[in-house]
Amino acid sequence: MPVTPFHLGPAVVLKAACPRAFSLGAFAVVQAAIDVETVGRVLAGVTPLHGPLHTLAGAVLVALAAVAPSRYGLTAAYAALARRLRGDGRGERWLRAELGPVSWTAAAVGALIGGVSHVLLDALIHADVWPLAPWRQGNALWVPGAFAWTHGACAALGVAGLLAWVGRGRGSRTPSA
């Protein structure tokens, strides 16, 4: 499934654990950018569905290209959203704190982890992902039948990470990236 939200599960755990050093937004930007290739291939009827962006080399290039746009674009988008959040609700205060500026470090870490994790997760469930191409053909990481348990684990991590992230935010006013 192109542009799956399941990849975000492990990232939410990282956001809860390292809020200032990891940009969930940059992670998501890279995840979506990599899957634009797959969507295009599906629409064009091209096989295999996963091409050069679904390699570690391709994913790192996408991540590096996304760092600056993610940092500046997300900082501007978060500032605009934070201005719209008015009120004294505790949840809104926490969300406004979370919508602080995105640092270079957080954007780079989020983008790189987003690219690498995308390829590794897809390699588990799609035989046509060749993570080490162009240096090595094939996919030694593919596990037949891994689709269900991989998505289940990602969903469980997402729920746990969200609970930890929101729980952490209730006791802190320190903005994250």
PDB file of C-alpha atoms in Angstrom:
ATOM      1  CA  MET A   1       0.000   0.000   0.000  1.00  0.00           C
ATOM      2  CA  PRO A   2       1.705   3.237  -1.090  1.00  0.00           C
ATOM      3  CA  VAL A   3       1.882   6.083   1.401  1.00  0.00           C
ATOM      4  CA  THR A   4       1.028   3.892   4.369  1.00  0.00           C
ATOM      5  CA  PRO A   5       0.588   5.515   7.778  1.00  0.00           C
ATOM      6  CA  PHE A   6       1.972   2.400   9.473  1.00  0.00           C
ATOM      7  CA  HIS A   7       5.556   3.572   8.924  1.00  0.00           C
ATOM      8  CA  LEU A   8       4.839   6.420  11.343  1.00  0.00           C
ATOM      9  CA  GLY A   9       4.379   4.058  14.323  1.00  0.00           C
ATOM     10  CA  PRO A  10       8.056   3.601  15.193  1.00  0.00           C
ATOM     11  CA  ALA A  11       8.653   7.302  14.505  1.00  0.00           C
ATOM     12  CA  VAL A  12       6.139   8.372  17.146  1.00  0.00           C
ATOM     13  CA  VAL A  13       8.119   6.340  19.690  1.00  0.00           C
ATOM     14  CA  LEU A  14      11.261   8.236  18.658  1.00  0.00           C
ATOM     15  CA  LYS A  15       9.411  11.548  18.937  1.00  0.00           C
ATOM     16  CA  ALA A  16       8.341  10.671  22.474  1.00  0.00           C
ATOM     17  CA  ALA A  17      11.864   9.607  23.442  1.00  0.00           C
ATOM     18  CA  CYS A  18      13.835  12.387  21.700  1.00  0.00           C
ATOM     19  CA  PRO A  19      11.419  15.267  21.099  1.00  0.00           C
ATOM     20  CA  ARG A  20      13.966  17.979  20.337  1.00  0.00           C
ATOM     21  CA  ALA A  21      16.350  15.825  18.303  1.00  0.00           C
ATOM     22  CA  PHE A  22      13.788  14.240  15.976  1.00  0.00           C
ATOM     23  CA  SER A  23      11.315  15.885  13.604  1.00  0.00           C
ATOM     24  CA  LEU A  24       8.266  13.727  13.021  1.00  0.00           C
ATOM     25  CA  GLY A  25       7.277  16.130  10.251  1.00  0.00           C
ATOM     26  CA  ALA A  26      10.560  15.670   8.351  1.00  0.00           C
ATOM     27  CA  PHE A  27      10.211  11.911   8.818  1.00  0.00           C
ATOM     28  CA  ALA A  28       6.712  12.021   7.283  1.00  0.00           C
ATOM     29  CA  VAL A  29       7.808  14.259   4.395  1.00  0.00           C
ATOM     30  CA  VAL A  30      10.499  11.756   3.378  1.00  0.00           C
ATOM     31  CA  GLN A  31       8.152   8.790   3.809  1.00  0.00           C
ATOM     32  CA  ALA A  32       5.638  10.383   1.438  1.00  0.00           C
ATOM     33  CA  ALA A  33       8.300  11.553  -1.030  1.00  0.00           C
ATOM     34  CA  ILE A  34       9.687   8.035  -1.389  1.00  0.00           C
ATOM     35  CA  ASP A  35       6.227   6.614  -2.023  1.00  0.00           C
ATOM     36  CA  VAL A  36       5.514   9.147  -4.775  1.00  0.00           C
ATOM     37  CA  GLU A  37       7.652   6.841  -6.917  1.00  0.00           C
ATOM     38  CA  THR A  38       5.434   3.848  -6.106  1.00  0.00           C
ATOM     39  CA  VAL A  39       2.216   5.774  -6.745  1.00  0.00           C
ATOM     40  CA  GLY A  40       3.571   6.875 -10.120  1.00  0.00           C
ATOM     41  CA  ARG A  41       4.540   3.326 -11.017  1.00  0.00           C
ATOM     42  CA  VAL A  42       1.107   2.004  -9.989  1.00  0.00           C
ATOM     43  CA  LEU A  43      -0.662   4.654 -12.087  1.00  0.00           C
ATOM     44  CA  ALA A  44       1.619   3.981 -15.064  1.00  0.00           C
ATOM     45  CA  GLY A  45       1.257   0.212 -14.757  1.00  0.00           C
ATOM     46  CA  VAL A  46       5.019  -0.210 -14.394  1.00  0.00           C
ATOM     47  CA  THR A  47       6.601  -3.159 -12.625  1.00  0.00           C
ATOM     48  CA  PRO A  48       8.332  -3.640 -10.334  1.00  0.00           C
ATOM     49  CA  LEU A  49       6.381  -1.230  -8.162  1.00  0.00           C
ATOM     50  CA  HIS A  50       9.405  -0.276  -6.063  1.00  0.00           C
ATOM     51  CA  GLY A  51      12.257   1.404  -7.906  1.00  0.00           C
ATOM     52  CA  PRO A  52      15.420   3.374  -7.157  1.00  0.00           C
ATOM     53  CA  LEU A  53      13.959   5.449  -4.321  1.00  0.00           C
ATOM     54  CA  HIS A  54      13.272   2.213  -2.447  1.00  0.00           C
ATOM     55  CA  THR A  55      16.996   1.543  -2.087  1.00  0.00           C
ATOM     56  CA  LEU A  56      19.121   2.777   0.803  1.00  0.00           C
ATOM     57  CA  ALA A  57      21.075   4.999  -1.599  1.00  0.00           C
ATOM     58  CA  GLY A  58      17.900   6.468  -3.091  1.00  0.00           C
ATOM     59  CA  ALA A  59      16.279   6.988   0.296  1.00  0.00           C
ATOM     60  CA  VAL A  60      19.335   8.785   1.683  1.00  0.00           C
ATOM     61  CA  LEU A  61      19.371  11.095  -1.355  1.00  0.00           C
ATOM     62  CA  VAL A  62      15.671  11.877  -0.850  1.00  0.00           C
ATOM     63  CA  ALA A  63      16.316  12.501   2.849  1.00  0.00           C
ATOM     64  CA  LEU A  64      19.222  14.856   2.174  1.00  0.00           C
ATOM     65  CA  ALA A  65      17.153  16.750  -0.394  1.00  0.00           C
ATOM     66  CA  ALA A  66      14.306  17.084   2.119  1.00  0.00           C
ATOM     67  CA  VAL A  67      16.243  18.483   5.104  1.00  0.00           C
ATOM     68  CA  ALA A  68      16.173  22.205   4.232  1.00  0.00           C
ATOM     69  CA  PRO A  69      12.623  22.266   2.813  1.00  0.00           C
ATOM     70  CA  SER A  70      11.419  20.320   5.852  1.00  0.00           C
ATOM     71  CA  ARG A  71      13.148  22.628   8.312  1.00  0.00           C
ATOM     72  CA  TYR A  72      11.906  25.858   6.752  1.00  0.00           C
ATOM     73  CA  GLY A  73       8.534  24.598   5.518  1.00  0.00           C
ATOM     74  CA  LEU A  74       7.582  22.841   8.746  1.00  0.00           C
ATOM     75  CA  THR A  75       8.750  25.758  10.898  1.00  0.00           C
ATOM     76  CA  ALA A  76       6.538  28.119   8.872  1.00  0.00           C
ATOM     77  CA  ALA A  77       3.582  25.715   8.863  1.00  0.00           C
ATOM     78  CA  TYR A  78       3.890  25.059  12.599  1.00  0.00           C
ATOM     79  CA  ALA A  79       4.065  28.801  13.336  1.00  0.00           C
ATOM     80  CA  ALA A  80       0.908  29.418  11.297  1.00  0.00           C
ATOM     81  CA  LEU A  81      -0.911  26.580  13.049  1.00  0.00           C
ATOM     82  CA  ALA A  82       0.273  27.698  16.485  1.00  0.00           C
ATOM     83  CA  ARG A  83      -1.108  31.207  15.821  1.00  0.00           C
ATOM     84  CA  ARG A  84      -4.512  29.659  15.118  1.00  0.00           C
ATOM     85  CA  LEU A  85      -4.515  27.736  18.389  1.00  0.00           C
ATOM     86  CA  ARG A  86      -5.920  30.133  20.896  1.00  0.00           C
ATOM     87  CA  GLY A  87      -7.376  29.196  24.214  1.00  0.00           C
ATOM     88  CA  ASP A  88      -6.327  28.087  27.621  1.00  0.00           C
ATOM     89  CA  GLY A  89      -6.850  24.351  27.260  1.00  0.00           C
ATOM     90  CA  ARG A  90      -3.952  22.271  28.519  1.00  0.00           C
ATOM     91  CA  GLY A  91      -3.914  20.223  25.339  1.00  0.00           C
ATOM     92  CA  GLU A  92      -3.674  23.359  23.231  1.00  0.00           C
ATOM     93  CA  ARG A  93      -0.760  24.677  25.319  1.00  0.00           C
ATOM     94  CA  TRP A  94       1.045  21.372  24.848  1.00  0.00           C
ATOM     95  CA  LEU A  95       0.372  21.369  21.111  1.00  0.00           C
ATOM     96  CA  ARG A  96       1.556  24.980  20.761  1.00  0.00           C
ATOM     97  CA  ALA A  97       4.782  23.996  22.546  1.00  0.00           C
ATOM     98  CA  GLU A  98       5.192  21.034  20.185  1.00  0.00           C
ATOM     99  CA  LEU A  99       4.779  23.328  17.181  1.00  0.00           C
ATOM    100  CA  GLY A 100       8.026  25.183  17.822  1.00  0.00           C
ATOM    101  CA  PRO A 101      10.742  25.811  15.242  1.00  0.00           C
ATOM    102  CA  VAL A 102      12.347  22.742  13.662  1.00  0.00           C
ATOM    103  CA  SER A 103      16.123  22.638  14.187  1.00  0.00           C
ATOM    104  CA  TRP A 104      18.588  21.555  11.521  1.00  0.00           C
ATOM    105  CA  THR A 105      19.505  18.559  13.657  1.00  0.00           C
ATOM    106  CA  ALA A 106      15.902  17.472  14.136  1.00  0.00           C
ATOM    107  CA  ALA A 107      15.132  17.882  10.432  1.00  0.00           C
ATOM    108  CA  ALA A 108      18.229  15.914   9.385  1.00  0.00           C
ATOM    109  CA  VAL A 109      17.698  13.126  11.925  1.00  0.00           C
ATOM    110  CA  GLY A 110      13.987  12.843  11.104  1.00  0.00           C
ATOM    111  CA  ALA A 111      14.603  12.833   7.354  1.00  0.00           C
ATOM    112  CA  LEU A 112      17.440  10.286   7.446  1.00  0.00           C
ATOM    113  CA  ILE A 113      15.644   7.925   9.809  1.00  0.00           C
ATOM    114  CA  GLY A 114      12.529   8.349   7.682  1.00  0.00           C
ATOM    115  CA  GLY A 115      14.330   7.326   4.511  1.00  0.00           C
ATOM    116  CA  VAL A 116      16.295   4.408   5.912  1.00  0.00           C
ATOM    117  CA  SER A 117      13.409   2.999   7.965  1.00  0.00           C
ATOM    118  CA  HIS A 118      11.068   3.256   4.986  1.00  0.00           C
ATOM    119  CA  VAL A 119      13.325   1.084   2.850  1.00  0.00           C
ATOM    120  CA  LEU A 120      13.984  -1.425   5.634  1.00  0.00           C
ATOM    121  CA  LEU A 121      10.291  -1.808   6.536  1.00  0.00           C
ATOM    122  CA  ASP A 122       9.270  -2.104   2.889  1.00  0.00           C
ATOM    123  CA  ALA A 123      12.069  -4.629   2.299  1.00  0.00           C
ATOM    124  CA  LEU A 124      10.521  -6.898   4.931  1.00  0.00           C
ATOM    125  CA  ILE A 125       7.165  -7.026   3.164  1.00  0.00           C
ATOM    126  CA  HIS A 126       7.858  -6.438  -0.551  1.00  0.00           C
ATOM    127  CA  ALA A 127      10.094  -8.824  -2.489  1.00  0.00           C
ATOM    128  CA  ASP A 128      10.695  -6.242  -5.236  1.00  0.00           C
ATOM    129  CA  VAL A 129      12.491  -3.830  -2.884  1.00  0.00           C
ATOM    130  CA  TRP A 130      16.241  -4.183  -3.398  1.00  0.00           C
ATOM    131  CA  PRO A 131      17.700  -2.232  -0.462  1.00  0.00           C
ATOM    132  CA  LEU A 132      21.350  -2.507  -1.535  1.00  0.00           C
ATOM    133  CA  ALA A 133      20.884  -1.804  -5.251  1.00  0.00           C
ATOM    134  CA  PRO A 134      22.739  -0.878  -7.376  1.00  0.00           C
ATOM    135  CA  TRP A 135      25.559  -2.774  -5.630  1.00  0.00           C
ATOM    136  CA  ARG A 136      23.586  -5.898  -4.851  1.00  0.00           C
ATOM    137  CA  GLN A 137      20.478  -7.270  -6.520  1.00  0.00           C
ATOM    138  CA  GLY A 138      17.729  -9.021  -4.622  1.00  0.00           C
ATOM    139  CA  ASN A 139      16.232  -8.664  -1.181  1.00  0.00           C
ATOM    140  CA  ALA A 140      17.644 -10.782   1.638  1.00  0.00           C
ATOM    141  CA  LEU A 141      15.357  -8.993   4.131  1.00  0.00           C
ATOM    142  CA  TRP A 142      12.056 -10.083   2.568  1.00  0.00           C
ATOM    143  CA  VAL A 143       9.998 -12.372   4.802  1.00  0.00           C
ATOM    144  CA  PRO A 144       6.986 -14.044   3.148  1.00  0.00           C
ATOM    145  CA  GLY A 145       3.893 -13.317   5.224  1.00  0.00           C
ATOM    146  CA  ALA A 146       5.510 -10.421   7.096  1.00  0.00           C
ATOM    147  CA  PHE A 147       2.885  -7.901   5.956  1.00  0.00           C
ATOM    148  CA  ALA A 148       0.409  -8.507   8.800  1.00  0.00           C
ATOM    149  CA  TRP A 149       2.821  -8.726  11.713  1.00  0.00           C
ATOM    150  CA  THR A 150       4.961  -5.825  10.479  1.00  0.00           C
ATOM    151  CA  HIS A 151       1.922  -3.563  10.203  1.00  0.00           C
ATOM    152  CA  GLY A 152       0.589  -4.801  13.550  1.00  0.00           C
ATOM    153  CA  ALA A 153       3.903  -4.040  15.251  1.00  0.00           C
ATOM    154  CA  CYS A 154       4.059  -0.586  13.650  1.00  0.00           C
ATOM    155  CA  ALA A 155       0.487   0.173  14.760  1.00  0.00           C
ATOM    156  CA  ALA A 156       1.210  -0.980  18.326  1.00  0.00           C
ATOM    157  CA  LEU A 157       4.356   1.151  18.424  1.00  0.00           C
ATOM    158  CA  GLY A 158       2.347   4.105  17.135  1.00  0.00           C
ATOM    159  CA  VAL A 159      -0.236   3.808  19.910  1.00  0.00           C
ATOM    160  CA  ALA A 160       2.445   3.346  22.584  1.00  0.00           C
ATOM    161  CA  GLY A 161       4.482   6.231  21.214  1.00  0.00           C
ATOM    162  CA  LEU A 162       1.477   8.536  21.034  1.00  0.00           C
ATOM    163  CA  LEU A 163       0.556   7.771  24.637  1.00  0.00           C
ATOM    164  CA  ALA A 164       4.154   8.381  25.753  1.00  0.00           C
ATOM    165  CA  TRP A 165       4.493  11.567  23.688  1.00  0.00           C
ATOM    166  CA  VAL A 166       1.243  13.095  24.941  1.00  0.00           C
ATOM    167  CA  GLY A 167       1.975  11.901  28.475  1.00  0.00           C
ATOM    168  CA  ARG A 168       5.422  13.477  28.359  1.00  0.00           C
ATOM    169  CA  GLY A 169       3.954  16.688  27.016  1.00  0.00           C
ATOM    170  CA  ARG A 170       1.518  17.062  29.883  1.00  0.00           C
ATOM    171  CA  GLY A 171       4.361  17.405  32.353  1.00  0.00           C
ATOM    172  CA  SER A 172       6.641  19.627  30.262  1.00  0.00           C
ATOM    173  CA  ARG A 173       6.515  22.994  28.562  1.00  0.00           C
ATOM    174  CA  THR A 174       9.748  22.501  26.648  1.00  0.00           C
ATOM    175  CA  PRO A 175       9.024  22.677  22.925  1.00  0.00           C
ATOM    176  CA  SER A 176      10.154  19.870  20.709  1.00  0.00           C
ATOM    177  CA  ALA A 177      11.363  20.057  17.134  1.00  0.00           C
TER     178      ALA A 177
END
